[in-house]
Short mmCIF file of C-alpha atoms in Angstrom, two decimals:
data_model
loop_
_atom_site.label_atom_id
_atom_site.label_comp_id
_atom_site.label_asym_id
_atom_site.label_seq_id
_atom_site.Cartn_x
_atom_site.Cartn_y
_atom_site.Cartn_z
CA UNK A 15 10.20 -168.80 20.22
CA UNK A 16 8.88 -165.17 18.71
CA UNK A 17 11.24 -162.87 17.60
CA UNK A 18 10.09 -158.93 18.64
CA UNK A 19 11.64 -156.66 16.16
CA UNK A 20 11.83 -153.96 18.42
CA UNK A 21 12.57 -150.13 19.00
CA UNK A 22 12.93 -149.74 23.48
CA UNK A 23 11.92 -146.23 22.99
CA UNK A 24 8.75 -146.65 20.26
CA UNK A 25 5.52 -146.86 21.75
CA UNK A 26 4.02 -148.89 18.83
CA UNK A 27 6.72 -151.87 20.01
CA UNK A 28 5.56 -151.07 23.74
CA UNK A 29 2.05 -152.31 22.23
CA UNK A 30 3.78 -155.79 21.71
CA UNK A 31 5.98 -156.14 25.40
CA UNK A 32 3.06 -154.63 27.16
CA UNK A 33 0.63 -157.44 25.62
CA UNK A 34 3.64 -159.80 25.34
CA UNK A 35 4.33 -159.56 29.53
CA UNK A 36 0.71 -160.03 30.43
CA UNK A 37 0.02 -163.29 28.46
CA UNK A 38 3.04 -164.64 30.10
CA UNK A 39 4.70 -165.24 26.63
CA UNK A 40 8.66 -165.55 26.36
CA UNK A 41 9.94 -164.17 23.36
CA UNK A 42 12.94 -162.94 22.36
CA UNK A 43 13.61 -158.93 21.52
CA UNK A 44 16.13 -157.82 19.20
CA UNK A 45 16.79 -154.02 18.70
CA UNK A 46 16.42 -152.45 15.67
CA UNK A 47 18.13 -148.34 15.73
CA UNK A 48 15.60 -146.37 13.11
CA UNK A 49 17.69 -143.47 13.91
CA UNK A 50 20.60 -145.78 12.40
CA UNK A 51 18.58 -146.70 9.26
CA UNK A 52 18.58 -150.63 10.75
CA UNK A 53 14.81 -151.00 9.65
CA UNK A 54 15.97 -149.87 6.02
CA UNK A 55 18.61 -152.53 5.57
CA UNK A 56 18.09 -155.26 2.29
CA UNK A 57 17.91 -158.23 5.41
CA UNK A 58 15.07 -156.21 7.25
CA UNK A 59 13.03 -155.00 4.26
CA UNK A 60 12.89 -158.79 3.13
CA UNK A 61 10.91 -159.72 6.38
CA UNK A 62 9.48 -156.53 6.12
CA UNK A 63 9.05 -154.34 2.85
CA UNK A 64 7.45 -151.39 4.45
CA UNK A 65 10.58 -151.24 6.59
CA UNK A 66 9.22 -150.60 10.25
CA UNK A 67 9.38 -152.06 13.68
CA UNK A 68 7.72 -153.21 15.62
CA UNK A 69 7.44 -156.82 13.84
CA UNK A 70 7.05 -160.17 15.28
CA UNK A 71 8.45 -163.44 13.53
CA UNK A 72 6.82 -166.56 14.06
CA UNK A 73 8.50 -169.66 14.74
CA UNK A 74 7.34 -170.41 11.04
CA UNK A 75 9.65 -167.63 9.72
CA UNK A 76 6.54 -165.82 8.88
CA UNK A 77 6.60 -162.27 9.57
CA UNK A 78 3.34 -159.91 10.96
CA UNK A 79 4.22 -156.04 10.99
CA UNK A 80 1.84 -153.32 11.98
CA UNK A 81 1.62 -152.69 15.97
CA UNK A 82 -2.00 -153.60 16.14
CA UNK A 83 -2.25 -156.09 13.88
CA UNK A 84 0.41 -157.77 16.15
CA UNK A 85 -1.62 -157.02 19.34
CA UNK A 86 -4.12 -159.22 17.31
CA UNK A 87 -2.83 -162.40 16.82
CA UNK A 88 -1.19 -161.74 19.90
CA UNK A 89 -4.57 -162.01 21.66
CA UNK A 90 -7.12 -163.09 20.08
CA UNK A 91 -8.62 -165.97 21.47
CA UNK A 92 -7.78 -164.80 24.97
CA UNK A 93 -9.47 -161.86 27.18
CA UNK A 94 -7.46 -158.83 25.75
CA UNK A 95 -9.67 -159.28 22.28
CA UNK A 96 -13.12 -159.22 22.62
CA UNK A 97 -15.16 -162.41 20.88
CA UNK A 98 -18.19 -161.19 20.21
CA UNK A 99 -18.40 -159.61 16.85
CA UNK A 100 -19.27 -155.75 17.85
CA UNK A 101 -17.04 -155.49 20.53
CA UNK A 102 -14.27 -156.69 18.40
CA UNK A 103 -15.53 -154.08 15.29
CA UNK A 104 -15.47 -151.32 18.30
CA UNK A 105 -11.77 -152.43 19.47
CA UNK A 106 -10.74 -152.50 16.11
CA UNK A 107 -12.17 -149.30 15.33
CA UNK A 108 -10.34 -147.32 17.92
CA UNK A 109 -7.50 -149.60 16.52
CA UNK A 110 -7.60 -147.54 13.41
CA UNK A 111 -8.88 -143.95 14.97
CA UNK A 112 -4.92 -144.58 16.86
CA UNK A 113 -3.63 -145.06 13.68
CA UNK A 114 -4.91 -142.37 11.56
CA UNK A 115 -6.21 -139.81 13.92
CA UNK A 116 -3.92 -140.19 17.07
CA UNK A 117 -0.65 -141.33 16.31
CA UNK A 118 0.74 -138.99 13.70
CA UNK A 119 -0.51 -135.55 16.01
CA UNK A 120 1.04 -137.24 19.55
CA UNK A 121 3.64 -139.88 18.33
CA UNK A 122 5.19 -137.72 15.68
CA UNK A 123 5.46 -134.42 17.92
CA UNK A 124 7.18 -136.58 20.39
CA UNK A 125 9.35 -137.95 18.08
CA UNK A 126 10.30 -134.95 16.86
CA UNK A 127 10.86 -133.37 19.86
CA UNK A 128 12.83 -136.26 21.18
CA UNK A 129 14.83 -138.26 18.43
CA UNK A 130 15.47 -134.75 15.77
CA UNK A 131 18.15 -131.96 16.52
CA UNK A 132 16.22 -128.61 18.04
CA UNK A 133 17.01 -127.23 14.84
CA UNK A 134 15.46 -129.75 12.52
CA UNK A 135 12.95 -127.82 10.05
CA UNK A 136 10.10 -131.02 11.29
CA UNK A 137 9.54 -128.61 14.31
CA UNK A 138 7.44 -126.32 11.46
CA UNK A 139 5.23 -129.13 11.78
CA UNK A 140 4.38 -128.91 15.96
CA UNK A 141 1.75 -126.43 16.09
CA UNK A 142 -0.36 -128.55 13.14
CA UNK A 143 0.03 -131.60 14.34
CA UNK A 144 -0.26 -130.55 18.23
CA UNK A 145 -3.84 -129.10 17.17
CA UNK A 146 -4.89 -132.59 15.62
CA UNK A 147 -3.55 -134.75 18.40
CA UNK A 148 -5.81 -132.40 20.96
CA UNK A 149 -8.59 -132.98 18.88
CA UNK A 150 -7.77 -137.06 19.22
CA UNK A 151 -7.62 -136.82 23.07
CA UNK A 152 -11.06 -134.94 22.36
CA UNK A 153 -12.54 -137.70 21.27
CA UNK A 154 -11.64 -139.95 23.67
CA UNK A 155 -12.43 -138.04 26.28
CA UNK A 156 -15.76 -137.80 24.86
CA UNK A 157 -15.79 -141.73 24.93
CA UNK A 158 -14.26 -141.89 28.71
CA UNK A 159 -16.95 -139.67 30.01
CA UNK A 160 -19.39 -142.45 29.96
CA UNK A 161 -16.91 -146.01 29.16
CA UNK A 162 -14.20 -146.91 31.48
CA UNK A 163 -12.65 -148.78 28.95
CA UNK A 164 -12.48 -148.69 24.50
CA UNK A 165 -14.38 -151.49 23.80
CA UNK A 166 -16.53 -154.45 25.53
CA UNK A 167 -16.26 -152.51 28.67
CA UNK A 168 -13.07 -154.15 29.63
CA UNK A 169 -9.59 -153.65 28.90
CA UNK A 170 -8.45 -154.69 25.85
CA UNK A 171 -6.12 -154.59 22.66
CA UNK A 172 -7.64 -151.46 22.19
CA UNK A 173 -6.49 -149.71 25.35
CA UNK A 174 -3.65 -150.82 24.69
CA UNK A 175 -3.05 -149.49 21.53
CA UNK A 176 -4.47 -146.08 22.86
CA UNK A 177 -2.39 -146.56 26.02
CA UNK A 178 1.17 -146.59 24.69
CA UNK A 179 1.39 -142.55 23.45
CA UNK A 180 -1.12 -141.39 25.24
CA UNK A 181 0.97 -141.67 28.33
CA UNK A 182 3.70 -140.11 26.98
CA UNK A 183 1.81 -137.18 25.80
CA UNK A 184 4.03 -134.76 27.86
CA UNK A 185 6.95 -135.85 26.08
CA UNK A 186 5.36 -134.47 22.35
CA UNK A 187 4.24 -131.07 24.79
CA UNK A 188 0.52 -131.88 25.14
CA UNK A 189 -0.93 -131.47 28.58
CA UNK A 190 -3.66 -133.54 29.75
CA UNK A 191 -4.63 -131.55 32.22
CA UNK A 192 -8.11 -130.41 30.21
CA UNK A 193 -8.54 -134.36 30.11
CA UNK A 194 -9.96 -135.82 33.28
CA UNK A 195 -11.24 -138.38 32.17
CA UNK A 196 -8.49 -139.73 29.86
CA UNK A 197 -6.22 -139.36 32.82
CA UNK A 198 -8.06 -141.28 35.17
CA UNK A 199 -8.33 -144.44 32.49
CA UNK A 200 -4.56 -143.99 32.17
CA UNK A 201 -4.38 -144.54 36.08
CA UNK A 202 -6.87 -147.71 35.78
CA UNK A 203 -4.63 -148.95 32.37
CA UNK A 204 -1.42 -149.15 34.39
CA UNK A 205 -3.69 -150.64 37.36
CA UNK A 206 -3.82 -153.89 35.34
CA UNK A 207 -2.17 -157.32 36.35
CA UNK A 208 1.56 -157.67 34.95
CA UNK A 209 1.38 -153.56 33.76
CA UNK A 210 5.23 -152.69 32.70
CA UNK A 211 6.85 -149.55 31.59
CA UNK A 212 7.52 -148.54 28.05
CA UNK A 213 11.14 -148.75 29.21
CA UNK A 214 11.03 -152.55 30.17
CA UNK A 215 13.16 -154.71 28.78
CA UNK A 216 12.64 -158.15 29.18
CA UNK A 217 15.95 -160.48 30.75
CA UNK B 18 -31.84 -151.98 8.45
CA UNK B 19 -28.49 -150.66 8.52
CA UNK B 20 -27.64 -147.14 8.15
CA UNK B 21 -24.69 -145.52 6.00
CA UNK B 22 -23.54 -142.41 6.92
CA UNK B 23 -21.45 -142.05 3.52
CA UNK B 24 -20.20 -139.40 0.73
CA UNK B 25 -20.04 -140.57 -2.76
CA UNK B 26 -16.92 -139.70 -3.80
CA UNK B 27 -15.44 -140.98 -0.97
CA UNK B 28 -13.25 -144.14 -1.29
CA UNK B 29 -13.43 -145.38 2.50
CA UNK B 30 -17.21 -144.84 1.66
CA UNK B 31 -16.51 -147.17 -0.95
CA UNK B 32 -15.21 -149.69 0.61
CA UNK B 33 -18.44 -150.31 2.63
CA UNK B 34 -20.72 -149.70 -0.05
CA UNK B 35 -18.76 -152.64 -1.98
CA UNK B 36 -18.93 -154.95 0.84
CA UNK B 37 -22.35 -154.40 1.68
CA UNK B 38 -23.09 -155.33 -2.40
CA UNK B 39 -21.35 -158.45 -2.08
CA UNK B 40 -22.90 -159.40 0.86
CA UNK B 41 -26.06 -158.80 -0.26
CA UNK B 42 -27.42 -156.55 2.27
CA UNK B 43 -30.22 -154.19 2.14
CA UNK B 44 -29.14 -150.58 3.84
CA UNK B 45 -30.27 -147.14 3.62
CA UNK B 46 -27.66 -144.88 2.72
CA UNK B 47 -27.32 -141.25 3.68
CA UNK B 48 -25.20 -138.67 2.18
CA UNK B 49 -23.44 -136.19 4.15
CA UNK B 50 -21.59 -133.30 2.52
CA UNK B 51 -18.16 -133.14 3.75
CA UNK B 52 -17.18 -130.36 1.75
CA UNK B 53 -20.35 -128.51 3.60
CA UNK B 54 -19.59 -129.65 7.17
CA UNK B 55 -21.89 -132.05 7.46
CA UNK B 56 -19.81 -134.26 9.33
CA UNK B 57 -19.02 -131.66 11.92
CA UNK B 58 -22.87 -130.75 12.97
CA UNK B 59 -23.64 -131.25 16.66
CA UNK B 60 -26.33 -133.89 15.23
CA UNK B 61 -23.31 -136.06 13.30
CA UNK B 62 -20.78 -135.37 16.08
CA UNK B 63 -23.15 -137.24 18.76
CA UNK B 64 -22.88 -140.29 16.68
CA UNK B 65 -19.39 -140.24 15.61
CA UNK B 66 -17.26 -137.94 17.84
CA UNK B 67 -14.52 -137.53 15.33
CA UNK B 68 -16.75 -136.15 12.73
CA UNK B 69 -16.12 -139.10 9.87
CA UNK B 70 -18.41 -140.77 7.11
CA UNK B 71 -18.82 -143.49 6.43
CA UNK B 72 -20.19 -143.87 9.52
CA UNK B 73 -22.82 -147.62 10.21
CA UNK B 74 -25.54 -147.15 12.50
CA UNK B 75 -26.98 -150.27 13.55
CA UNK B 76 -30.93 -151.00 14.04
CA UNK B 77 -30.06 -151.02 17.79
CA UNK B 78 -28.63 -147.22 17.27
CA UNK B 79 -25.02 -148.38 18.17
CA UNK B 80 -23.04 -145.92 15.37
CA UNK B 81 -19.60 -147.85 14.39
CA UNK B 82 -17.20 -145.45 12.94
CA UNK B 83 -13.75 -146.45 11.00
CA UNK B 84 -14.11 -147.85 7.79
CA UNK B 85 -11.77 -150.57 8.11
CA UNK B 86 -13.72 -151.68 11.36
CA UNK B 87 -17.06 -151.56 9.57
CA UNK B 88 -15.60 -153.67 6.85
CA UNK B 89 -14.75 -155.85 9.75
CA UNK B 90 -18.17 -156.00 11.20
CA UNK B 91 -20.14 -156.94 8.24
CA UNK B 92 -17.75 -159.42 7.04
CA UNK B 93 -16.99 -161.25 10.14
CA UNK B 94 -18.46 -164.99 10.20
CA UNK B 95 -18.38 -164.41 6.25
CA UNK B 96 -15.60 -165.77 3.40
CA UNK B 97 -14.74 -161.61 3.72
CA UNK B 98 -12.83 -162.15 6.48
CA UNK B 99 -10.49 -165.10 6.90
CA UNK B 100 -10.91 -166.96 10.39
CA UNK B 101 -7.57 -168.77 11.04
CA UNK B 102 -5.84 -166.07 13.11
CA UNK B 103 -2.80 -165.95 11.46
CA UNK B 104 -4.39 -164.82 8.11
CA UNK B 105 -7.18 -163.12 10.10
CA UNK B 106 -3.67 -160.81 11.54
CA UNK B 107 -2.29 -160.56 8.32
CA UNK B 108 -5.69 -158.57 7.00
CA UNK B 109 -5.20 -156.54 9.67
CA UNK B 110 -1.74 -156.17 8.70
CA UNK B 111 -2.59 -154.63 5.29
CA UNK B 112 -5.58 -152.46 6.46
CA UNK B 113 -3.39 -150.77 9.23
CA UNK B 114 -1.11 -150.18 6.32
CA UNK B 115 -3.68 -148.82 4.27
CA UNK B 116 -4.86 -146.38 7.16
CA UNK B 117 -1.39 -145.41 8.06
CA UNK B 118 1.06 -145.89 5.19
CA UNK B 119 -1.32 -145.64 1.83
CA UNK B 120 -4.40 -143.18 2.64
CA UNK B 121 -2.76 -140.27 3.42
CA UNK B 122 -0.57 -140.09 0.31
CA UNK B 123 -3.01 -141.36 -2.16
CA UNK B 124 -6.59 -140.50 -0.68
CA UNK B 125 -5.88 -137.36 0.47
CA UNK B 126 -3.52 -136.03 -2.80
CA UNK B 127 -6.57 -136.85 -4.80
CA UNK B 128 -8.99 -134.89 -2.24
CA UNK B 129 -6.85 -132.12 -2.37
CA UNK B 130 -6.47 -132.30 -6.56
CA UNK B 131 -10.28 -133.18 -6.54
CA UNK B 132 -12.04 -130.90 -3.79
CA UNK B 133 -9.45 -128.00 -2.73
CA UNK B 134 -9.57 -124.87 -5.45
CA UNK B 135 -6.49 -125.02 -8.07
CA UNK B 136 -4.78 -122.28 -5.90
CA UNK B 137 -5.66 -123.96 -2.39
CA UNK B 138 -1.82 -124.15 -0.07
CA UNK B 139 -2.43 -127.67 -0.02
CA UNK B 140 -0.93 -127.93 -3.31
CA UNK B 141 2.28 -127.58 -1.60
CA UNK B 142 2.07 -130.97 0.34
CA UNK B 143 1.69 -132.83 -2.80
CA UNK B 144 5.22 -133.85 -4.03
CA UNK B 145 5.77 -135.03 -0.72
CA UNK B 146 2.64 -136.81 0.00
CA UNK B 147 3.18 -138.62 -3.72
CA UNK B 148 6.41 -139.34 -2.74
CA UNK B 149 5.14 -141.42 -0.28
CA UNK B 150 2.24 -142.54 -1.96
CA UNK B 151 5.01 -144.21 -4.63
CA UNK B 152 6.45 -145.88 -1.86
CA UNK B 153 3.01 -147.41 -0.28
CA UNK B 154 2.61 -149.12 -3.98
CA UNK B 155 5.92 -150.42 -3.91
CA UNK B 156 5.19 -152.11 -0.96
CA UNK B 157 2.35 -153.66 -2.33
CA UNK B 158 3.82 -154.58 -5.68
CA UNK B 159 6.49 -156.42 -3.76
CA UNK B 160 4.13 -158.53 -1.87
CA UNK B 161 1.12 -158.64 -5.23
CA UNK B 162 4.37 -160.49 -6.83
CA UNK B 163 4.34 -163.53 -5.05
CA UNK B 164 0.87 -163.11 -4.21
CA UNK B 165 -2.69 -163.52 -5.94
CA UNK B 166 -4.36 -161.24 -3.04
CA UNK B 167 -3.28 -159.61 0.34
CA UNK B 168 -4.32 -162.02 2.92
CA UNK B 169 -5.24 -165.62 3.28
CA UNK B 170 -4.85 -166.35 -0.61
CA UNK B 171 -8.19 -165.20 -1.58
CA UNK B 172 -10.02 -162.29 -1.70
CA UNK B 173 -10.80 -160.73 1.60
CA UNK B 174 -11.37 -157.40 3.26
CA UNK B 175 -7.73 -156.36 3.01
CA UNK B 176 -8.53 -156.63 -0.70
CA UNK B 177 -11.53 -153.81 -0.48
CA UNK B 178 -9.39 -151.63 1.78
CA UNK B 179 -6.70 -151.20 -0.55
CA UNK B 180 -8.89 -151.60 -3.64
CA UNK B 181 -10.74 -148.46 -2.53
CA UNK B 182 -8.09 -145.37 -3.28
CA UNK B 183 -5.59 -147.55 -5.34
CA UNK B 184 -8.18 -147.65 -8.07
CA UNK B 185 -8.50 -144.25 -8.45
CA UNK B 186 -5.02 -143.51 -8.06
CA UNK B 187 -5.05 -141.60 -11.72
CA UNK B 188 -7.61 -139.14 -9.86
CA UNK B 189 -4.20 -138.40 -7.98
CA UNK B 190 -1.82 -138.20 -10.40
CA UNK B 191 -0.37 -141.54 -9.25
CA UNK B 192 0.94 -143.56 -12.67
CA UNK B 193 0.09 -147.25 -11.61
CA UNK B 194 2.72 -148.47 -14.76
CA UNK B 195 5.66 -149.01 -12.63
CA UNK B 196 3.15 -151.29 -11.08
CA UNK B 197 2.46 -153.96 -12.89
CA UNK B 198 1.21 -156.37 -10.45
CA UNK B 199 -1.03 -154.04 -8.58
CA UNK B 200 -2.62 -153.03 -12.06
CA UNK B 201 -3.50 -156.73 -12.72
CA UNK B 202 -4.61 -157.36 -8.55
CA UNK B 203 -6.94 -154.72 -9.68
CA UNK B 204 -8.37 -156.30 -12.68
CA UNK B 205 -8.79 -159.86 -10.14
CA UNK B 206 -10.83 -157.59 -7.50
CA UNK B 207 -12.46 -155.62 -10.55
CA UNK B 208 -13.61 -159.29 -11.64
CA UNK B 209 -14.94 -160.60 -8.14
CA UNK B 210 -19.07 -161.23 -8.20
CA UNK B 211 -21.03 -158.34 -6.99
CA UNK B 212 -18.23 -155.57 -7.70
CA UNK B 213 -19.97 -152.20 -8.24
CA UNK B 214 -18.47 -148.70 -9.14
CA UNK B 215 -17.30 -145.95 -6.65
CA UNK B 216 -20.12 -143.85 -8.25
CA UNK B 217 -22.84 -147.01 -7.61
CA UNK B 218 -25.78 -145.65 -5.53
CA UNK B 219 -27.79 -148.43 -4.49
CA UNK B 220 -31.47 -147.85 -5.31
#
């Protein structure tokens, strides 16, 4: 059976359930505190050096870290990756625009806001990274206009992956109110057959 | 023929440039100033709303942005990219890594030692940023140990991505000794057919 490395709260390992619940695929989750330090201990860092969950272990004992690579192998082959070669480049590229231009200005204010004490010098960094991460719902507001969906014109890995802080935005302070059209693709994400919350936990 | 949005001295320019010599592929490649705001000119921004190079716009006009996803595009179908899932994830694996855990401490401490004036604020980020970038090659020299390349056992596109800003890690003021099986990864991708410089323009 897969192993979920797991964080309840982390929206990158609420890539994995989400994915996880709507292939139908029993796994089994084990918790992992980051506040604790339990990603930095020698046992973790041996399945995973980089010392991060979310990370899935295979039946093999092989280990796959990185959210979206795990939303991957997760799907490929089935209808949440696209097959044909420039849908999948486009899903994979707002793979990585989540990773390097989204995540760190809406995941790390919430974090932040959420997991530090109020009087942790990190809140210097809000009104930086609150700029960039309006700049990433920009963008894909830009793309929502005129594509109901990231990639393939059908939901995918990439929603997904887009899905999981964007609608927790309110929690790092950023109001989506200037983004119609990113609001009403978060409506039609959580429309989806065998949607669950980022506080699911599987029995 | 393909286009490349691109800027020389850019290593995610790189890593397309390299790909698209070992492929063999003809392209026209067109440099945009980022230092100039080139990137961010109503033209540019209606091709790639986040305002990146490199940038690939295809014969059909379709612009793919991300230049781990166009690494993915031209190298799909190809020995590039490995096509057993599993090592197909792992790829992934090491080019989300790159994006997320590697870029931003060892791309962008050499822009700002490269491109920023000697008395630009962003010196101040530095010792962090190095910090960090120390740790990123730790993480590979812990898996280059037991491992020829980073996915799949040969040379892929996990390769490029990483190749692209470790290689220049000098440029920011990154010491590669404690590394000593990252410096001799490099020498194996140095040595693959078809390598070319960061500074190669094709003619």
């Amino acid at each position: 059976m897969l192993t979920l490395y797991d964080y309840l709260d982390s929206g990158n390992g609420y890539k994995a359930r989400l994915l996880l619940a709507q292939l139908d695929l029993r796994y089994r989750r084990v918790e992992r505190d980051i506040m604790a330090g339990e990603t930095r201990t020698p046992e973790f860092l041996a399945k995973n050096p980089n010392g991060r969950i979310p990370m899935l272990e295979l039946d093999s004992g092989v280990c796959l870290a990185e959210s979206n690579a795990i939303l991957w192998y997760l799907g490929v082959g089935s209808p949440f990756v696209p097959d044909e070669p420039l849908a999948q480049s486009q899903a994979l590229q707002w793979m990585f625009f989540e990773q390097y231009s989204h995540e760190p200005y809406v995941a790390t204010p919430r974090f932040i806001l959420k997991h530090l004490p109020a009087d942790s010098p990190r809140r210097a960094e809000l009104p930086d990274r609150l700029a960039r991460g309006r700049a990433a719902l920009d963008v894909m507001e830009t793309h929502l206009k005129t594509h109901a969906y990231f990639a393939g014109e059908r939901y995918s890995v990439a929603d997904i992956a887009l899905y999981a802080y964007t609608h927790v935005a309110h929690e790092a302070q950023l109001d989506l109110a200037p983004f119609p059209a990113v609001r009403h693709w978060l409506a039609r994400v959580a429309s989806q057959p065998k949607h669950i919350q980022i506080t699911f936990e599987p029995s």
